[in-house]
Amino acid sequence: MAATMIESLFQRSLEDLTKGLRVQMIGEGKYLSKALNEVKKEIKSTDPNTKAVALQKLTYLHMLQGADMNWAAFHVVEVMSMSKFSHKKLGYLAASQSFNENTDVLLLITNLLRKDLGGKNEYETGLAIECLSRIATPDLARELTPDLFTLLASNRPFVRKKATVALLRVFSQYPDAIRVAFKRLVEKLGDTDPSVVSAAVSVLCELTLKDPKPYLPLAPEFYKLLVDAPSNWIAIKLVKIFGALAALEPRLGRKIAEPLCELMRKTGGKTGAKSLLLECIETVTVGLSEHPIPVKLCVEKLSELMREEDRNLKYLGLRALANLMPAHPWAVAENKEMITKCLSHEDPSIQKGALRLIMGMVSDDNVMETVQVLLQYAHNTDSSFCNELVSVILSSCSKDQYDLISDFSWYVSVLTKIARLPHCEHDEEIGRQLIDVGFRVKSVTSDVLRAGRELVLDPSLLDRPSLYGVLSAAAWIVGEYVAFSHNPLELIEGLLQPRTKLLPARVRAIYVQAVFKIFVFSASKMYHQEPLGSTTMQRGKQSEGAASCQSTEQEGFPDNAGSSASLSHDFNVHGTVIDSEEAGKNSGEGAVVPGSLETMIHLIIENVSPLVRSTDIEVQERACSLIGLLQFFRNVPGFPTLDQKGAPQVVDLKEMLDALQAVFEVEIGPVSVHAQGRMVIPEGLTVENLDALGPLHTEEVLEGSNEREGYRQWEAGTLFTPQRKGAEIAQVGESAALLAQHRQRHESFYLPNDEKPLQNSQDYPPPRIANLDSTSFPSVSSSVSFPVAEDFPGPKMPRRSRARPVVVKLDDEEEERDPSTKFTSRDLKDEFISSAIRDVLAGGSSNKYQDFERKESSRHRHHRTRPGRSSRHAERGEPSRDLPSPRTKHGSESGNEEKSSNQPTRPERIKSFSKHGHSKYAEKARHASEDEQDHPLAVKSSSMSRGKQKHRRRLVFIVAARLALTCVN
Amino acid sequence: MTIRFILLVNRQGQTRLAQYYEYLSIEERRALEGEIVRKCLARTEQQCSFVEHRNYKIIYRRYASLFFLVGVDGDENELAILEFIHCVVETLDRYFGNVCELDIMFHLEKAHFMLEEMVMNGCIVEINKQNILTPIQLMDKTSNPQFKLPLSSSAFSVF
């Protein structure tokens, strides 16, 4: 006795503990561990006060310092069961802080909670309810639902309020409680005490937001509450509920539009509750976006809010506008100025919100202007927002195969500008887009080359690791499109400048390869008697992906002689390299060429030779082949002059160059993701196991069967075999003519109702999309839905007002982007809550939760804790109907009654088994018997899916049986 | 569940009160608190009071040296939570009389009790200050005679 007195006298209180923490001299960690040791000693004390205070200290050590308190779970229960309220409270606090579903002492507190729930003191009851609402498990909820139900009708508002809120947790843990208590919860909406009403509304709001549908029948009650002018708190919740409901039921929207407007007007002033106003706006944007009056009012209020200097309101206003944007782009356009101002706000989240809106407003009319503005901001901002801006520009401009862009040379210049931004980190993407634009838009290839050239030549860029992605793209571009260059030598100089040593090996390899290509191009151009240069120039003219091979090009050449001549004239003017007919005839001018080629070769040998010893295999390999080729050429007598035209080696050399040039000549175009699937399997190719892939394969084929033919022809170069006549047509008419041709040839692949695709769109300039798959052509131009920015809803403006170069599109690239397959997984339990509520509101009583429980229990059986229930589980979890009747030497497996329906032949066994009465054992025995069975049973079954199902079940059984055995042992 | 947690943190980033409405293990809590506190304390006065972190929305407000941070679900009304924070502060003020960080430190359990009365299982259940304070004042009167009341509430003072 004396000992406990002393203990409690000298015990440090929580206050002492915190004070001590502030003045301690031994270091915080040490002090805390000392305190924890003290607590461990004190908590074992028999004196209730000492114990409770020790627990209190432990709770706060847990809360603030993160001390573990799971070891004290039993002490928590002890303190919870103390009689004094202040002690009990500490116990409950500790419980709600530390208990979770894995705490094993939870099983001990059911009766304790029940006693306290039914206690006389309302505060004790309150404690118990609160604790229940925090830690309820399915078991606790099931046991205590009746008590809670009684409390809902308590005459003390304090208790009613808490019991109402506790329902939320109980419902989610034990959906069957809904059948018992939901009606009473709804009754609480009409309670006399406002705090109870508020609690009920909160609970219903939470439930509604999870799955609004079942709560539609409650709309009248909510409506009544809303028009009764409740407190702001309740109103916010109600408005939120209506937001969820109105999205489902349009008639409801009409009904609540008026009260909502009323609320907005009331709260709109300087003094009104902004939170409620905001909630109304949110609801309107989400649920009532088809109703013009509330939307208009809402936009009015929004611009009022945004005009205030309050940063919070700005943030929320931007978010609301973002919600409105899809349906009402005009709302955003009206506030454009304010939004643009937000780009320079100090808060990054506001900046981001504004940026999202601005990019949402972008259309093909204002894209240039918008991007210019954004680039200005990007120059003057910190690196993270700059990158944000850049990534947004890149992604929205490239969206849907650069749908927004009509001036591609402008876009290419923007890309290079972005690449040079000091903070930019999106080099890979910029590089990808540069190459991509080069592929897809043939008319700007020369611009792309120019961009590549600038990047390659600039020595100051080479030491910026953040540019390597762009530089490798640029190197590839100058290699690939060298035909458009006036000065290949300059390119090679750029590619081999000394500072390229700074580049990492992977980029270096691309540089070397580009040098290789440029060299082969220049050499072959010079050697070729035919004016090869002009034919290569045709590549630029062909606007579609022709698989150009040397022969077809030469056939096509005569038609084009005029244009090629003028081009070669250009070449002469710029001087260094001469290629073309004149070069052949006029050897005087041709003399310049060997000189430049000579320089080129020297340059290459000088700079690439060291790379032969590079440690990177890729660089080494490419350098070796380049040097090897050069050595070979140099050994040819007379190289690199044209003097000995007739000599056999020169002829060999020419052929070789032709071959090499032909390799690089092949046009590279964009490739559809599904291209592989469309390949026809060559005859004579036998692939094993092909049948196993059957379902996958056929699906894809079905999907694209129409495209297949067209694609194959394109592959083979027949579909778009350059029709030289077509090429002469001016750029504008070209694609239209091609389409017409295509249509003529592949009539059968066009949709029948699409009579005149070009004439149909009379008021539009013809959509210039060389769509490789003709079948989807009519839908292409209509599938794009960028909001029109300036002038709002009216009839949609004709989209293309400017001529737009041809963009090669593969139809399936769009379907690939389709995000509609977003998988939404909802908890099975939520489903049951909703269905239970639907039942309650509809007055039905089918017990679906039982089914749920049955399914659950068959999955994991708890034999451990509830032997009484496990027999029920054994019956419920019985999927016997699906089992093929396994007749084994173990008669015990017939112990499941449900099976009797399937096996009428064996009634006596059933009887004999039911005598045992222990279906737990029956189950065990049955599992054991099944354990011995082999899988072939499932395989024998005719339908494959059934077999699979059985197999799975069997596995579950085996696992369950093993579990049961270990539990019994 | 709308409110997921409430944190009171001082300017040095030390937690002064923490209340979670969902179970998180100690490690998770520490990590979460660390990240959030670092994020919020770094913000300037000109930036807005909402921060998105993981799947939480954090709404914070600063009173003198104390930050009140409330973590909520995605669809909670931010301004309402700001008002709620203010209501908490007013309630604490009413009880302690011009509340400061030390009041909360030395009477943690009281502060906690008030919070419990206001929020239950993540739902805001009471915002009437008198209703919130009634039980705690009752407790002060009856239960613990050794308890030293804050000087300001002299009516209940024992000494």
mmCIF file with all atom_site columns, N, CA, C and O in Angstrom, chain A residues 480-513:
data_model
loop_
_atom_site.group_PDB
_atom_site.id
_atom_site.type_symbol
_atom_site.label_atom_id
_atom_site.label_alt_id
_atom_site.label_comp_id
_atom_site.label_asym_id
_atom_site.label_entity_id
_atom_site.label_seq_id
_atom_site.pdbx_PDB_ins_code
_atom_site.Cartn_x
_atom_site.Cartn_y
_atom_site.Cartn_z
_atom_site.occupancy
_atom_site.B_iso_or_equiv
_atom_site.pdbx_formal_charge
_atom_site.auth_seq_id
_atom_site.auth_comp_id
_atom_site.auth_asym_id
_atom_site.auth_atom_id
_atom_site.pdbx_PDB_model_num
ATOM 1   N N  . GLU A 1 480 ? 20.400 12.200 -92.450  1.00 0.00 ? 480 GLU A N  1
ATOM 2   C CA . GLU A 1 480 ? 19.318 11.632 -93.244  1.00 0.00 ? 480 GLU A CA 1
ATOM 3   C C  . GLU A 1 480 ? 18.891 12.581 -94.365  1.00 0.00 ? 480 GLU A C  1
ATOM 4   O O  . GLU A 1 480 ? 18.630 12.174 -95.476  1.00 0.00 ? 480 GLU A O  1
ATOM 5   N N  . TYR A 1 481 ? 18.817 13.847 -94.072  1.00 0.00 ? 481 TYR A N  1
ATOM 6   C CA . TYR A 1 481 ? 18.282 14.793 -95.046  1.00 0.00 ? 481 TYR A CA 1
ATOM 7   C C  . TYR A 1 481 ? 19.373 15.614 -95.714  1.00 0.00 ? 481 TYR A C  1
ATOM 8   O O  . TYR A 1 481 ? 19.150 16.747 -96.114  1.00 0.00 ? 481 TYR A O  1
ATOM 9   N N  . VAL A 1 482 ? 20.544 15.050 -95.805  1.00 0.00 ? 482 VAL A N  1
ATOM 10  C CA . VAL A 1 482 ? 21.667 15.802 -96.356  1.00 0.00 ? 482 VAL A CA 1
ATOM 11  C C  . VAL A 1 482 ? 21.363 16.267 -97.772  1.00 0.00 ? 482 VAL A C  1
ATOM 12  O O  . VAL A 1 482 ? 21.893 17.274 -98.246  1.00 0.00 ? 482 VAL A O  1
ATOM 13  N N  . ALA A 1 483 ? 20.454 15.566 -98.448  1.00 0.00 ? 483 ALA A N  1
ATOM 14  C CA . ALA A 1 483 ? 20.110 15.933 -99.815  1.00 0.00 ? 483 ALA A CA 1
ATOM 15  C C  . ALA A 1 483 ? 19.593 17.364 -99.908  1.00 0.00 ? 483 ALA A C  1
ATOM 16  O O  . ALA A 1 483 ? 19.633 17.988 -100.960 1.00 0.00 ? 483 ALA A O  1
ATOM 17  N N  . PHE A 1 484 ? 19.100 17.877 -98.791  1.00 0.00 ? 484 PHE A N  1
ATOM 18  C CA . PHE A 1 484 ? 18.552 19.230 -98.815  1.00 0.00 ? 484 PHE A CA 1
ATOM 19  C C  . PHE A 1 484 ? 19.596 20.273 -98.481  1.00 0.00 ? 484 PHE A C  1
ATOM 20  O O  . PHE A 1 484 ? 19.317 21.452 -98.449  1.00 0.00 ? 484 PHE A O  1
ATOM 21  N N  . SER A 1 485 ? 20.778 19.803 -98.203  1.00 0.00 ? 485 SER A N  1
ATOM 22  C CA . SER A 1 485 ? 21.800 20.731 -97.731  1.00 0.00 ? 485 SER A CA 1
ATOM 23  C C  . SER A 1 485 ? 22.525 21.368 -98.896  1.00 0.00 ? 485 SER A C  1
ATOM 24  O O  . SER A 1 485 ? 22.748 20.759 -99.929  1.00 0.00 ? 485 SER A O  1
ATOM 25  N N  . HIS A 1 486 ? 22.924 22.615 -98.699  1.00 0.00 ? 486 HIS A N  1
ATOM 26  C CA . HIS A 1 486 ? 23.714 23.283 -99.711  1.00 0.00 ? 486 HIS A CA 1
ATOM 27  C C  . HIS A 1 486 ? 25.178 22.976 -99.533  1.00 0.00 ? 486 HIS A C  1
ATOM 28  O O  . HIS A 1 486 ? 25.979 23.162 -100.421 1.00 0.00 ? 486 HIS A O  1
ATOM 29  N N  . ASN A 1 487 ? 25.501 22.554 -98.351  1.00 0.00 ? 487 ASN A N  1
ATOM 30  C CA . ASN A 1 487 ? 26.909 22.459 -98.050  1.00 0.00 ? 487 ASN A CA 1
ATOM 31  C C  . ASN A 1 487 ? 27.208 21.290 -97.134  1.00 0.00 ? 487 ASN A C  1
ATOM 32  O O  . ASN A 1 487 ? 27.344 21.457 -95.914  1.00 0.00 ? 487 ASN A O  1
ATOM 33  N N  . PRO A 1 488 ? 27.306 20.098 -97.707  1.00 0.00 ? 488 PRO A N  1
ATOM 34  C CA . PRO A 1 488 ? 27.575 18.927 -96.866  1.00 0.00 ? 488 PRO A CA 1
ATOM 35  C C  . PRO A 1 488 ? 28.889 19.039 -96.113  1.00 0.00 ? 488 PRO A C  1
ATOM 36  O O  . PRO A 1 488 ? 28.997 18.555 -94.993  1.00 0.00 ? 488 PRO A O  1
ATOM 37  N N  . LEU A 1 489 ? 29.853 19.697 -96.707  1.00 0.00 ? 489 LEU A N  1
ATOM 38  C CA . LEU A 1 489 ? 31.156 19.796 -96.043  1.00 0.00 ? 489 LEU A CA 1
ATOM 39  C C  . LEU A 1 489 ? 31.026 20.487 -94.697  1.00 0.00 ? 489 LEU A C  1
ATOM 40  O O  . LEU A 1 489 ? 31.576 20.042 -93.687  1.00 0.00 ? 489 LEU A O  1
ATOM 41  N N  . GLU A 1 490 ? 30.229 21.518 -94.727  1.00 0.00 ? 490 GLU A N  1
ATOM 42  C CA . GLU A 1 490 ? 30.014 22.282 -93.500  1.00 0.00 ? 490 GLU A CA 1
ATOM 43  C C  . GLU A 1 490 ? 29.401 21.383 -92.416  1.00 0.00 ? 490 GLU A C  1
ATOM 44  O O  . GLU A 1 490 ? 29.787 21.431 -91.252  1.00 0.00 ? 490 GLU A O  1
ATOM 45  N N  . LEU A 1 491 ? 28.499 20.543 -92.848  1.00 0.00 ? 491 LEU A N  1
ATOM 46  C CA . LEU A 1 491 ? 27.860 19.634 -91.896  1.00 0.00 ? 491 LEU A CA 1
ATOM 47  C C  . LEU A 1 491 ? 28.895 18.699 -91.298  1.00 0.00 ? 491 LEU A C  1
ATOM 48  O O  . LEU A 1 491 ? 28.919 18.463 -90.085  1.00 0.00 ? 491 LEU A O  1
ATOM 49  N N  . ILE A 1 492 ? 29.755 18.167 -92.187  1.00 0.00 ? 492 ILE A N  1
ATOM 50  C CA . ILE A 1 492 ? 30.766 17.239 -91.674  1.00 0.00 ? 492 ILE A CA 1
ATOM 51  C C  . ILE A 1 492 ? 31.708 17.962 -90.724  1.00 0.00 ? 492 ILE A C  1
ATOM 52  O O  . ILE A 1 492 ? 32.072 17.433 -89.669  1.00 0.00 ? 492 ILE A O  1
ATOM 53  N N  . GLU A 1 493 ? 32.033 19.192 -91.056  1.00 0.00 ? 493 GLU A N  1
ATOM 54  C CA . GLU A 1 493 ? 32.881 19.964 -90.147  1.00 0.00 ? 493 GLU A CA 1
ATOM 55  C C  . GLU A 1 493 ? 32.219 20.107 -88.783  1.00 0.00 ? 493 GLU A C  1
ATOM 56  O O  . GLU A 1 493 ? 32.842 19.961 -87.746  1.00 0.00 ? 493 GLU A O  1
ATOM 57  N N  . GLY A 1 494 ? 30.923 20.376 -88.846  1.00 0.00 ? 494 GLY A N  1
ATOM 58  C CA . GLY A 1 494 ? 30.188 20.504 -87.589  1.00 0.00 ? 494 GLY A CA 1
ATOM 59  C C  . GLY A 1 494 ? 30.182 19.206 -86.808  1.00 0.00 ? 494 GLY A C  1
ATOM 60  O O  . GLY A 1 494 ? 30.361 19.178 -85.595  1.00 0.00 ? 494 GLY A O  1
ATOM 61  N N  . LEU A 1 495 ? 29.976 18.123 -87.514  1.00 0.00 ? 495 LEU A N  1
ATOM 62  C CA . LEU A 1 495 ? 29.856 16.826 -86.833  1.00 0.00 ? 495 LEU A CA 1
ATOM 63  C C  . LEU A 1 495 ? 31.192 16.366 -86.258  1.00 0.00 ? 495 LEU A C  1
ATOM 64  O O  . LEU A 1 495 ? 31.226 15.521 -85.376  1.00 0.00 ? 495 LEU A O  1
ATOM 65  N N  . LEU A 1 496 ? 32.281 16.887 -86.821  1.00 0.00 ? 496 LEU A N  1
ATOM 66  C CA . LEU A 1 496 ? 33.585 16.412 -86.365  1.00 0.00 ? 496 LEU A CA 1
ATOM 67  C C  . LEU A 1 496 ? 34.361 17.478 -85.618  1.00 0.00 ? 496 LEU A C  1
ATOM 68  O O  . LEU A 1 496 ? 35.563 17.348 -85.408  1.00 0.00 ? 496 LEU A O  1
ATOM 69  N N  . GLN A 1 497 ? 33.692 18.568 -85.241  1.00 0.00 ? 497 GLN A N  1
ATOM 70  C CA . GLN A 1 497 ? 34.434 19.635 -84.575  1.00 0.00 ? 497 GLN A CA 1
ATOM 71  C C  . GLN A 1 497 ? 35.026 19.108 -83.262  1.00 0.00 ? 497 GLN A C  1
ATOM 72  O O  . GLN A 1 497 ? 34.525 18.143 -82.680  1.00 0.00 ? 497 GLN A O  1
ATOM 73  N N  . PRO A 1 498 ? 36.128 19.754 -82.833  1.00 0.00 ? 498 PRO A N  1
ATOM 74  C CA . PRO A 1 498 ? 36.877 19.188 -81.705  1.00 0.00 ? 498 PRO A CA 1
ATOM 75  C C  . PRO A 1 498 ? 36.029 18.975 -80.460  1.00 0.00 ? 498 PRO A C  1
ATOM 76  O O  . PRO A 1 498 ? 36.228 18.015 -79.729  1.00 0.00 ? 498 PRO A O  1
ATOM 77  N N  . ARG A 1 499 ? 35.096 19.879 -80.254  1.00 0.00 ? 499 ARG A N  1
ATOM 78  C CA . ARG A 1 499 ? 34.339 19.773 -79.000  1.00 0.00 ? 499 ARG A CA 1
ATOM 79  C C  . ARG A 1 499 ? 33.409 18.561 -78.938  1.00 0.00 ? 499 ARG A C  1
ATOM 80  O O  . ARG A 1 499 ? 32.808 18.295 -77.905  1.00 0.00 ? 499 ARG A O  1
ATOM 81  N N  . THR A 1 500 ? 33.296 17.861 -80.049  1.00 0.00 ? 500 THR A N  1
ATOM 82  C CA . THR A 1 500 ? 32.445 16.668 -79.982  1.00 0.00 ? 500 THR A CA 1
ATOM 83  C C  . THR A 1 500 ? 33.026 15.628 -79.044  1.00 0.00 ? 500 THR A C  1
ATOM 84  O O  . THR A 1 500 ? 32.349 14.672 -78.678  1.00 0.00 ? 500 THR A O  1
ATOM 85  N N  . LYS A 1 501 ? 34.275 15.821 -78.681  1.00 0.00 ? 501 LYS A N  1
ATOM 86  C CA . LYS A 1 501 ? 34.871 14.912 -77.694  1.00 0.00 ? 501 LYS A CA 1
ATOM 87  C C  . LYS A 1 501 ? 34.090 14.915 -76.387  1.00 0.00 ? 501 LYS A C  1
ATOM 88  O O  . LYS A 1 501 ? 34.134 13.970 -75.612  1.00 0.00 ? 501 LYS A O  1
ATOM 89  N N  . LEU A 1 502 ? 33.391 16.017 -76.144  1.00 0.00 ? 502 LEU A N  1
ATOM 90  C CA . LEU A 1 502 ? 32.643 16.122 -74.894  1.00 0.00 ? 502 LEU A CA 1
ATOM 91  C C  . LEU A 1 502 ? 31.408 15.244 -74.880  1.00 0.00 ? 502 LEU A C  1
ATOM 92  O O  . LEU A 1 502 ? 30.819 14.998 -73.836  1.00 0.00 ? 502 LEU A O  1
ATOM 93  N N  . LEU A 1 503 ? 31.015 14.782 -76.042  1.00 0.00 ? 503 LEU A N  1
ATOM 94  C CA . LEU A 1 503 ? 29.764 14.030 -76.107  1.00 0.00 ? 503 LEU A CA 1
ATOM 95  C C  . LEU A 1 503 ? 29.933 12.628 -75.541  1.00 0.00 ? 503 LEU A C  1
ATOM 96  O O  . LEU A 1 503 ? 31.002 12.034 -75.653  1.00 0.00 ? 503 LEU A O  1
ATOM 97  N N  . PRO A 1 504 ? 28.875 12.102 -74.967  1.00 0.00 ? 504 PRO A N  1
ATOM 98  C CA . PRO A 1 504 ? 28.939 10.714 -74.505  1.00 0.00 ? 504 PRO A CA 1
ATOM 99  C C  . PRO A 1 504 ? 28.944 9.767  -75.713  1.00 0.00 ? 504 PRO A C  1
ATOM 100 O O  . PRO A 1 504 ? 28.554 10.152 -76.821  1.00 0.00 ? 504 PRO A O  1
ATOM 101 N N  . ALA A 1 505 ? 29.356 8.537  -75.458  1.00 0.00 ? 505 ALA A N  1
ATOM 102 C CA . ALA A 1 505 ? 29.568 7.610  -76.566  1.00 0.00 ? 505 ALA A CA 1
ATOM 103 C C  . ALA A 1 505 ? 28.321 7.379  -77.414  1.00 0.00 ? 505 ALA A C  1
ATOM 104 O O  . ALA A 1 505 ? 28.392 7.324  -78.639  1.00 0.00 ? 505 ALA A O  1
ATOM 105 N N  . ARG A 1 506 ? 27.169 7.298  -76.756  1.00 0.00 ? 506 ARG A N  1
ATOM 106 C CA . ARG A 1 506 ? 25.977 6.959  -77.542  1.00 0.00 ? 506 ARG A CA 1
ATOM 107 C C  . ARG A 1 506 ? 25.656 8.051  -78.576  1.00 0.00 ? 506 ARG A C  1
ATOM 108 O O  . ARG A 1 506 ? 25.213 7.770  -79.691  1.00 0.00 ? 506 ARG A O  1
ATOM 109 N N  . VAL A 1 507 ? 25.920 9.308  -78.191  1.00 0.00 ? 507 VAL A N  1
ATOM 110 C CA . VAL A 1 507 ? 25.671 10.405 -79.124  1.00 0.00 ? 507 VAL A CA 1
ATOM 111 C C  . VAL A 1 507 ? 26.768 10.437 -80.194  1.00 0.00 ? 507 VAL A C  1
ATOM 112 O O  . VAL A 1 507 ? 26.511 10.658 -81.368  1.00 0.00 ? 507 VAL A O  1
ATOM 113 N N  . ARG A 1 508 ? 27.966 10.176 -79.749  1.00 0.00 ? 508 ARG A N  1
ATOM 114 C CA . ARG A 1 508 ? 29.109 10.161 -80.652  1.00 0.00 ? 508 ARG A CA 1
ATOM 115 C C  . ARG A 1 508 ? 28.872 9.160  -81.787  1.00 0.00 ? 508 ARG A C  1
ATOM 116 O O  . ARG A 1 508 ? 29.167 9.425  -82.959  1.00 0.00 ? 508 ARG A O  1
ATOM 117 N N  . ALA A 1 509 ? 28.332 7.997  -81.411  1.00 0.00 ? 509 ALA A N  1
ATOM 118 C CA . ALA A 1 509 ? 28.081 6.963  -82.415  1.00 0.00 ? 509 ALA A CA 1
ATOM 119 C C  . ALA A 1 509 ? 27.146 7.489  -83.497  1.00 0.00 ? 509 ALA A C  1
ATOM 120 O O  . ALA A 1 509 ? 27.355 7.268  -84.696  1.00 0.00 ? 509 ALA A O  1
ATOM 121 N N  . ILE A 1 510 ? 26.145 8.226  -83.073  1.00 0.00 ? 510 ILE A N  1
ATOM 122 C CA . ILE A 1 510 ? 25.208 8.789  -84.046  1.00 0.00 ? 510 ILE A CA 1
ATOM 123 C C  . ILE A 1 510 ? 25.914 9.820  -84.919  1.00 0.00 ? 510 ILE A C  1
ATOM 124 O O  . ILE A 1 510 ? 25.696 9.893  -86.127  1.00 0.00 ? 510 ILE A O  1
ATOM 125 N N  . TYR A 1 511 ? 26.792 10.590 -84.314  1.00 0.00 ? 511 TYR A N  1
ATOM 126 C CA . TYR A 1 511 ? 27.554 11.574 -85.077  1.00 0.00 ? 511 TYR A CA 1
ATOM 127 C C  . TYR A 1 511 ? 28.368 10.887 -86.179  1.00 0.00 ? 511 TYR A C  1
ATOM 128 O O  . TYR A 1 511 ? 28.368 11.317 -87.330  1.00 0.00 ? 511 TYR A O  1
ATOM 129 N N  . VAL A 1 512 ? 29.051 9.810  -85.787  1.00 0.00 ? 512 VAL A N  1
ATOM 130 C CA . VAL A 1 512 ? 29.896 9.121  -86.762  1.00 0.00 ? 512 VAL A CA 1
ATOM 131 C C  . VAL A 1 512 ? 29.042 8.562  -87.892  1.00 0.00 ? 512 VAL A C  1
ATOM 132 O O  . VAL A 1 512 ? 29.378 8.668  -89.079  1.00 0.00 ? 512 VAL A O  1
ATOM 133 N N  . GLN A 1 513 ? 27.919 8.003  -87.512  1.00 0.00 ? 513 GLN A N  1
ATOM 134 C CA . GLN A 1 513 ? 27.045 7.437  -88.536  1.00 0.00 ? 513 GLN A CA 1
ATOM 135 C C  . GLN A 1 513 ? 26.554 8.518  -89.494  1.00 0.00 ? 513 GLN A C  1
ATOM 136 O O  . GLN A 1 513 ? 26.452 8.300  -90.704  1.00 0.00 ? 513 GLN A O  1
#
